[in-house]
Short mmCIF file of C-alpha atoms (C1' of nucleotides) in Angstrom, two decimals:
data_model
loop_
_atom_site.label_atom_id
_atom_site.label_comp_id
_atom_site.label_asym_id
_atom_site.label_seq_id
_atom_site.Cartn_x
_atom_site.Cartn_y
_atom_site.Cartn_z
CA UNK A 19 30.88 -41.87 207.14
CA UNK A 20 32.66 -39.60 205.56
CA UNK A 21 32.39 -40.45 201.88
CA UNK A 22 34.73 -39.20 199.15
CA UNK A 23 33.95 -35.46 199.49
CA UNK A 24 34.24 -35.53 203.28
CA UNK A 25 37.50 -37.48 203.26
CA UNK A 26 38.87 -35.21 200.54
CA UNK A 27 37.91 -32.17 202.63
CA UNK A 28 39.81 -33.61 205.58
CA UNK A 29 42.78 -34.32 203.30
CA UNK A 30 42.87 -30.76 201.98
CA UNK A 31 42.75 -29.43 205.53
CA UNK A 32 45.44 -31.74 206.88
CA UNK A 33 47.67 -31.13 203.87
CA UNK A 34 47.61 -27.42 204.77
CA UNK A 35 48.15 -28.04 208.48
CA UNK A 36 50.44 -31.02 208.98
CA UNK A 37 53.47 -31.06 206.64
CA UNK A 38 56.78 -30.27 208.37
CA UNK A 39 55.37 -30.79 211.84
CA UNK A 40 57.38 -33.25 213.90
CA UNK A 41 55.72 -35.84 216.12
CA UNK A 42 56.72 -35.52 219.76
CA UNK A 43 54.41 -37.98 221.46
CA UNK A 44 51.38 -40.17 221.03
CA UNK A 45 48.68 -41.62 223.23
CA UNK A 46 46.32 -44.45 222.31
CA UNK A 47 44.41 -47.04 224.23
CA UNK A 48 41.99 -48.86 221.93
CA UNK A 49 43.81 -51.54 219.90
CA UNK A 50 41.10 -51.89 217.25
CA UNK A 51 41.37 -48.18 216.53
CA UNK A 52 45.18 -48.25 216.48
CA UNK A 53 46.73 -51.74 216.65
CA UNK A 54 50.41 -50.81 216.55
CA UNK A 55 52.53 -51.51 219.61
CA UNK A 56 54.55 -48.99 221.56
CA UNK A 57 57.83 -50.10 220.06
CA UNK A 58 56.72 -49.53 216.46
CA UNK A 59 55.36 -46.16 217.43
CA UNK A 60 58.58 -45.18 219.16
CA UNK A 61 60.74 -46.35 216.28
CA UNK A 62 58.83 -45.06 213.27
CA UNK A 63 56.55 -42.30 214.54
CA UNK A 64 58.23 -40.33 217.30
CA UNK A 65 60.60 -37.76 215.87
CA UNK A 66 59.25 -38.27 212.36
CA UNK A 67 58.16 -35.32 210.24
CA UNK A 68 54.91 -35.22 208.26
CA UNK A 69 55.68 -35.12 204.53
CA UNK A 70 52.34 -35.26 202.77
CA UNK A 71 48.68 -36.20 203.19
CA UNK A 72 47.09 -38.33 200.46
CA UNK A 73 43.72 -39.95 199.81
CA UNK A 74 42.59 -43.06 197.93
CA UNK A 75 38.86 -43.82 197.96
CA UNK A 76 37.79 -43.13 201.56
CA UNK A 77 41.24 -43.86 202.99
CA UNK A 78 43.68 -41.17 204.15
CA UNK A 79 47.44 -41.61 204.20
CA UNK A 80 49.73 -39.38 206.23
CA UNK A 81 53.23 -39.98 204.95
CA UNK A 82 56.07 -39.57 207.44
CA UNK A 83 59.79 -38.94 206.97
CA UNK A 84 60.45 -42.41 208.47
CA UNK A 85 59.07 -43.99 205.28
CA UNK A 86 56.11 -45.11 207.36
CA UNK A 87 52.58 -43.79 206.90
CA UNK A 88 49.55 -43.41 209.09
CA UNK A 89 46.73 -45.00 207.11
CA UNK A 90 43.28 -43.98 208.32
CA UNK A 91 39.72 -45.09 207.57
CA UNK A 92 37.09 -42.95 209.28
CA UNK A 93 34.23 -45.40 208.59
CA UNK A 94 30.97 -44.02 210.06
CA UNK A 95 31.94 -41.62 212.83
CA UNK A 96 35.69 -41.05 212.57
CA UNK A 97 37.17 -37.57 212.80
CA UNK A 98 40.72 -36.27 212.37
CA UNK A 99 40.84 -32.90 214.08
CA UNK A 100 43.92 -30.68 214.31
CA UNK A 101 44.15 -28.28 217.24
CA UNK A 102 46.92 -25.66 217.07
CA UNK A 103 48.97 -24.71 220.09
CA UNK A 104 47.09 -21.60 221.10
CA UNK A 105 47.58 -20.55 224.69
CA UNK A 106 46.77 -16.88 225.23
CA UNK A 107 46.01 -16.35 221.56
CA UNK A 108 42.41 -15.38 222.16
CA UNK A 109 41.51 -11.73 221.83
CA UNK A 110 39.84 -10.04 224.78
CA UNK A 111 36.28 -10.29 223.42
CA UNK A 112 36.74 -13.95 222.53
CA UNK A 113 38.05 -14.77 225.96
CA UNK A 114 35.28 -12.80 227.60
CA UNK A 115 32.29 -14.01 225.63
CA UNK A 116 33.61 -17.43 224.80
CA UNK A 117 32.10 -17.44 221.31
CA UNK A 118 34.81 -15.91 219.15
CA UNK A 119 35.22 -19.00 217.02
CA UNK A 120 32.20 -21.01 215.90
CA UNK A 121 33.95 -24.28 216.61
CA UNK A 122 35.58 -23.49 219.89
CA UNK A 123 33.06 -25.77 221.51
CA UNK A 124 34.43 -28.88 219.80
CA UNK A 125 38.09 -27.96 219.56
CA UNK A 126 38.33 -26.78 223.16
CA UNK A 127 36.73 -29.97 224.39
CA UNK A 128 39.28 -32.33 222.90
CA UNK A 129 40.24 -34.91 223.84
CA UNK A 130 36.79 -36.24 224.63
CA UNK A 131 35.36 -39.68 225.29
CA UNK A 132 35.43 -40.53 221.58
CA UNK A 133 39.16 -39.80 221.26
CA UNK A 134 41.09 -42.97 220.34
CA UNK A 135 44.49 -41.58 219.37
CA UNK A 136 46.28 -38.34 220.29
CA UNK A 137 49.32 -37.19 218.33
CA UNK A 138 51.26 -34.33 219.86
CA UNK A 139 53.65 -32.33 217.71
CA UNK A 140 56.85 -30.63 218.83
CA UNK A 141 55.25 -27.20 218.47
CA UNK A 142 52.52 -28.07 220.97
CA UNK A 143 49.76 -28.66 218.43
CA UNK A 144 47.74 -31.90 218.44
CA UNK A 145 45.99 -34.18 216.00
CA UNK A 146 43.04 -36.10 217.49
CA UNK A 147 41.58 -39.25 215.98
CA UNK A 148 38.06 -39.44 217.37
CA UNK A 149 35.63 -42.23 216.60
CA UNK A 150 32.46 -42.66 218.57
CA UNK A 151 31.49 -46.04 217.14
CA UNK A 152 35.02 -47.48 216.94
CA UNK A 153 34.50 -48.81 213.40
CA UNK A 154 37.31 -46.69 212.02
CA UNK A 155 41.00 -47.43 212.28
CA UNK A 156 44.44 -45.91 212.01
CA UNK A 157 47.50 -48.03 211.26
CA UNK A 158 51.18 -47.24 211.08
CA UNK A 159 52.71 -49.21 208.21
CA UNK A 160 55.63 -48.79 205.82
CA UNK A 161 54.59 -46.40 203.06
CA UNK A 162 55.59 -48.90 200.43
CA UNK A 163 53.27 -51.53 201.96
CA UNK A 164 50.10 -49.45 201.45
CA UNK A 165 49.69 -50.83 197.95
CA UNK A 166 49.59 -54.36 199.40
CA UNK A 167 46.60 -53.74 201.65
CA UNK A 168 43.73 -55.90 200.32
CA UNK A 169 41.45 -52.89 200.03
CA UNK A 170 43.98 -50.99 197.92
CA UNK A 171 44.49 -53.94 195.60
CA UNK A 172 40.79 -54.29 194.82
CA UNK A 173 39.40 -50.75 195.03
CA UNK A 174 37.95 -49.27 191.84
CA UNK A 175 38.94 -46.09 189.98
CA UNK A 176 38.73 -42.59 191.44
CA UNK A 177 35.65 -40.92 189.95
CA UNK A 178 37.21 -37.43 189.93
CA UNK A 179 40.35 -38.43 188.03
CA UNK A 180 40.31 -36.96 184.52
CA UNK A 181 40.51 -40.40 182.91
CA UNK A 182 37.25 -41.53 184.55
CA UNK A 183 35.19 -41.19 181.37
CA UNK A 184 31.57 -42.11 180.70
CA UNK A 185 32.73 -45.24 178.92
CA UNK A 186 34.90 -46.35 181.83
CA UNK A 187 32.02 -45.67 184.20
CA UNK A 188 29.59 -47.79 182.22
CA UNK A 189 32.15 -50.53 181.74
CA UNK A 190 32.68 -50.68 185.50
CA UNK A 191 28.93 -50.77 186.22
CA UNK A 192 28.49 -53.62 183.76
CA UNK A 193 30.77 -55.79 185.89
CA UNK A 194 27.65 -56.16 188.05
CA UNK A 195 25.01 -55.70 185.40
CA UNK A 196 22.38 -57.91 187.02
CA UNK A 197 22.50 -56.03 190.33
CA UNK A 198 20.52 -53.02 191.44
CA UNK A 199 22.26 -49.78 190.58
CA UNK A 200 22.48 -48.51 194.14
CA UNK A 201 24.41 -51.47 195.48
CA UNK A 202 26.77 -51.20 192.49
CA UNK A 203 27.45 -47.51 193.15
CA UNK A 204 28.18 -48.37 196.78
CA UNK A 205 30.58 -51.18 195.80
CA UNK A 206 34.08 -49.79 196.34
CA UNK A 207 35.51 -52.36 193.94
CA UNK A 208 33.44 -50.86 191.11
CA UNK A 209 33.96 -47.15 191.84
CA UNK A 210 35.94 -45.63 194.72
CA UNK A 211 34.44 -43.27 197.24
CA UNK A 212 30.67 -43.28 196.72
CA UNK A 213 28.58 -43.89 199.85
CA UNK A 214 24.94 -43.69 200.82
CA UNK A 215 24.47 -39.93 200.53
CA UNK A 216 25.97 -39.49 197.08
CA UNK A 217 24.43 -42.69 195.72
CA UNK A 218 20.97 -41.35 196.59
CA UNK A 219 21.74 -37.82 195.40
CA UNK A 220 23.21 -38.85 192.05
CA UNK A 221 20.43 -41.35 191.30
CA UNK A 222 17.83 -38.69 192.02
CA UNK A 223 19.66 -36.19 189.81
CA UNK A 224 19.70 -38.72 186.98
CA UNK A 225 16.02 -39.70 187.55
CA UNK A 226 16.92 -43.35 188.10
CA UNK A 227 15.22 -45.46 190.77
CA UNK A 228 17.91 -47.01 193.02
CA UNK A 229 16.44 -50.51 192.62
CA UNK A 230 16.83 -50.39 188.82
CA UNK A 231 18.81 -53.26 187.32
CA UNK A 232 22.02 -51.95 185.76
CA UNK A 233 21.68 -53.69 182.39
CA UNK A 234 18.10 -52.44 182.01
CA UNK A 235 19.00 -48.77 182.34
CA UNK A 236 19.32 -46.94 178.98
CA UNK A 237 22.88 -45.84 178.16
CA UNK A 238 21.71 -42.23 177.90
CA UNK A 239 20.60 -42.43 181.54
CA UNK A 240 23.92 -43.95 182.63
CA UNK A 241 25.71 -41.12 180.85
CA UNK A 242 23.54 -38.70 182.77
CA UNK A 243 24.33 -40.52 186.01
CA UNK A 244 28.05 -40.19 185.32
CA UNK A 245 27.71 -36.45 184.74
CA UNK A 246 25.52 -35.86 187.80
CA UNK A 247 27.67 -37.99 190.11
CA UNK A 248 30.82 -36.08 189.21
CA UNK A 249 29.11 -32.71 189.53
CA UNK A 250 27.66 -33.63 192.92
CA UNK A 251 30.98 -34.90 194.26
CA UNK A 252 32.73 -31.74 193.08
CA UNK A 253 30.06 -29.44 194.52
CA UNK A 254 30.17 -31.27 197.84
CA UNK A 255 33.95 -30.87 198.10
CA UNK A 256 33.44 -27.18 197.38
CA UNK A 257 30.92 -27.02 200.23
CA UNK A 258 33.19 -28.88 202.65
CA UNK A 259 31.23 -32.14 202.47
CA UNK A 260 28.04 -33.22 204.21
CA UNK A 261 27.51 -33.19 207.95
CA UNK A 262 24.62 -35.50 208.62
CA UNK A 263 25.60 -36.01 212.22
CA UNK A 264 29.21 -36.48 213.27
CA UNK A 265 31.38 -35.39 210.39
CA UNK A 266 33.78 -32.49 210.82
CA UNK A 267 36.81 -31.40 208.83
CA UNK A 268 40.42 -31.13 209.98
CA UNK A 269 39.63 -27.94 211.90
CA UNK A 270 36.55 -29.36 213.58
CA UNK A 271 34.11 -27.54 211.28
CA UNK A 272 30.97 -29.03 209.76
CA UNK A 273 30.32 -29.28 206.02
CA UNK A 274 27.37 -27.57 204.37
CA UNK A 275 26.47 -29.87 201.47
CA UNK A 276 23.36 -31.14 203.28
CA UNK A 277 21.86 -27.70 202.65
CA UNK A 278 22.09 -28.50 198.95
CA UNK A 279 20.96 -32.13 199.11
CA UNK A 280 17.80 -32.65 197.08
CA UNK A 281 16.78 -36.11 198.32
CA UNK A 282 18.96 -37.41 201.16
CA UNK A 283 17.30 -37.08 204.58
CA UNK A 284 14.38 -35.21 203.00
CA UNK A 285 11.76 -37.91 203.57
CA UNK A 286 8.19 -36.57 203.81
CA UNK A 287 9.25 -33.28 202.22
CA UNK A 288 8.18 -32.25 198.72
CA UNK A 289 10.41 -33.20 195.79
CA UNK A 290 12.12 -30.07 194.47
CA UNK A 291 11.26 -31.10 190.91
CA UNK A 292 7.65 -32.29 191.03
CA UNK A 293 6.37 -31.62 194.55
CA UNK A 294 5.58 -35.27 195.29
CA UNK A 295 6.36 -36.48 198.78
CA UNK A 296 9.83 -37.98 199.10
CA UNK A 297 9.77 -41.54 200.41
CA UNK A 298 12.33 -43.29 202.58
CA UNK A 299 12.67 -47.01 201.98
CA UNK A 300 15.35 -49.69 201.88
CA UNK A 301 17.43 -50.66 198.86
CA UNK A 302 20.65 -52.67 199.06
CA UNK A 303 19.86 -52.94 202.76
CA UNK A 304 20.51 -49.24 203.24
CA UNK A 305 18.19 -46.38 204.04
CA UNK A 306 17.25 -44.98 200.62
CA UNK A 307 15.49 -41.78 199.63
CA UNK A 308 13.38 -41.68 196.49
CA UNK A 309 10.99 -39.44 194.62
CA UNK A 310 8.52 -42.09 193.42
CA UNK A 311 7.37 -39.88 190.56
CA UNK A 312 10.68 -38.60 189.19
CA UNK A 313 12.81 -41.72 189.51
CA UNK A 314 11.99 -44.43 187.01
CA UNK A 315 12.58 -48.06 187.90
CA UNK A 316 14.17 -49.97 185.01
CA UNK A 317 13.75 -53.72 185.30
CA UNK A 318 14.62 -56.56 182.96
"C1'" DC B 15 28.95 -66.30 191.58
"C1'" DA B 16 25.71 -62.66 193.58
"C1'" DC B 17 23.10 -61.25 197.06
"C1'" DT B 18 21.74 -60.94 202.06
"C1'" DT B 19 22.68 -60.96 206.81
"C1'" DG B 20 25.32 -60.29 210.82
"C1'" DA B 21 29.17 -58.25 213.08
"C1'" DC B 22 31.89 -54.51 214.51
"C1'" DC B 23 30.37 -50.20 218.41
"C1'" DT B 24 28.05 -46.14 220.61
"C1'" DG B 25 24.44 -42.98 220.83
"C1'" DT B 26 19.97 -41.15 219.89
"C1'" DC B 27 15.30 -41.18 218.98
"C1'" DC B 28 10.70 -43.05 219.12
"C1'" DG B 29 6.89 -45.71 220.97
"C1'" DC B 30 4.97 -47.96 224.88
"C1'" DT C 30 11.45 -41.65 233.66
"C1'" DG C 31 12.62 -46.10 231.88
"C1'" DC C 32 13.17 -49.78 228.62
"C1'" DG C 33 13.35 -52.11 224.12
"C1'" DG C 34 14.06 -51.72 219.42
"C1'" DA C 35 15.35 -49.52 215.21
"C1'" DC C 36 18.52 -46.90 213.01
"C1'" DA C 37 22.96 -44.17 211.68
"C1'" DG C 38 27.66 -41.89 206.66
"C1'" DG C 39 31.20 -48.28 205.91
"C1'" DT C 40 33.26 -52.57 205.16
"C1'" DC C 41 34.12 -57.53 206.04
"C1'" DA C 42 33.03 -62.32 206.59
"C1'" DA C 43 29.97 -65.86 206.50
"C1'" DG C 44 25.76 -67.86 205.00
"C1'" DT C 45 22.17 -68.88 201.30
#
DNA sequence: CACTTGACCTGTCCGC
DNA sequence: TGCGGACAGGTCAAGT
């Protein structure tokens, strides 16, 4: 999925596009993707105005004037794509050659077979919730109830908040000090928002083997991991996130961070640091990319 | 308790 | 060309 940088990129895009738009209509037909019934939708969604778009960990929250919010988890293949009302807005060359906008292909195709929810606004624009694998979900709940969702009660601190210091980071990791570092980075209860891509990237940047046991890693290396993780997350947001396969932002555009990735999905290619062949293996039951020479495995 | 496995789904790729 | 299996960015629940 979409990990923190991808979800944050979607949030930034939606926050620019959605506020003040009023919901006219909705369409949905897959209860696991959107379990609310028609009556709730009618009462708390239709006619409501979008106030603000927020993010916590990998969860997006679209606050409405009805004091309800659309809470969304994109999981592996979810997309939230906004399509403006644009009849006859194409210039002559665009209309003629059909390639004026690099993402016309996606945006013009919506809704498609992966579309689970359609939200139509009064001005004729649409927001599409697409999700090929149907792992993701969108729920309409009272804004005040968001804090009571189990996930929200247990999720760890936001790594990009200013108060997420090295000491806090290490203290959080030590809650699972006997585990391998990769599974701890992926644990949303320890730190919010890190997924498979940024776990691999940050561990490579800090020269730590993903199977290393947390308590065996020198503090200086954990400090380095903190610094690298934050830099990588920030750079990825700047680049619009990573598109490994499905991910697109709120305007249907792909992210470019994969062009900067040094280890993820680079199996069999030379390590940028030492030239050794990058190996793909399994750690924490996830596909894991490692430079066997650069990344030291710390064991008890 | 901590870790692993399976489940949730669809699609794609790879080997036979 | 077709078929089976493995795998894909995430999280839960259940099992060991």
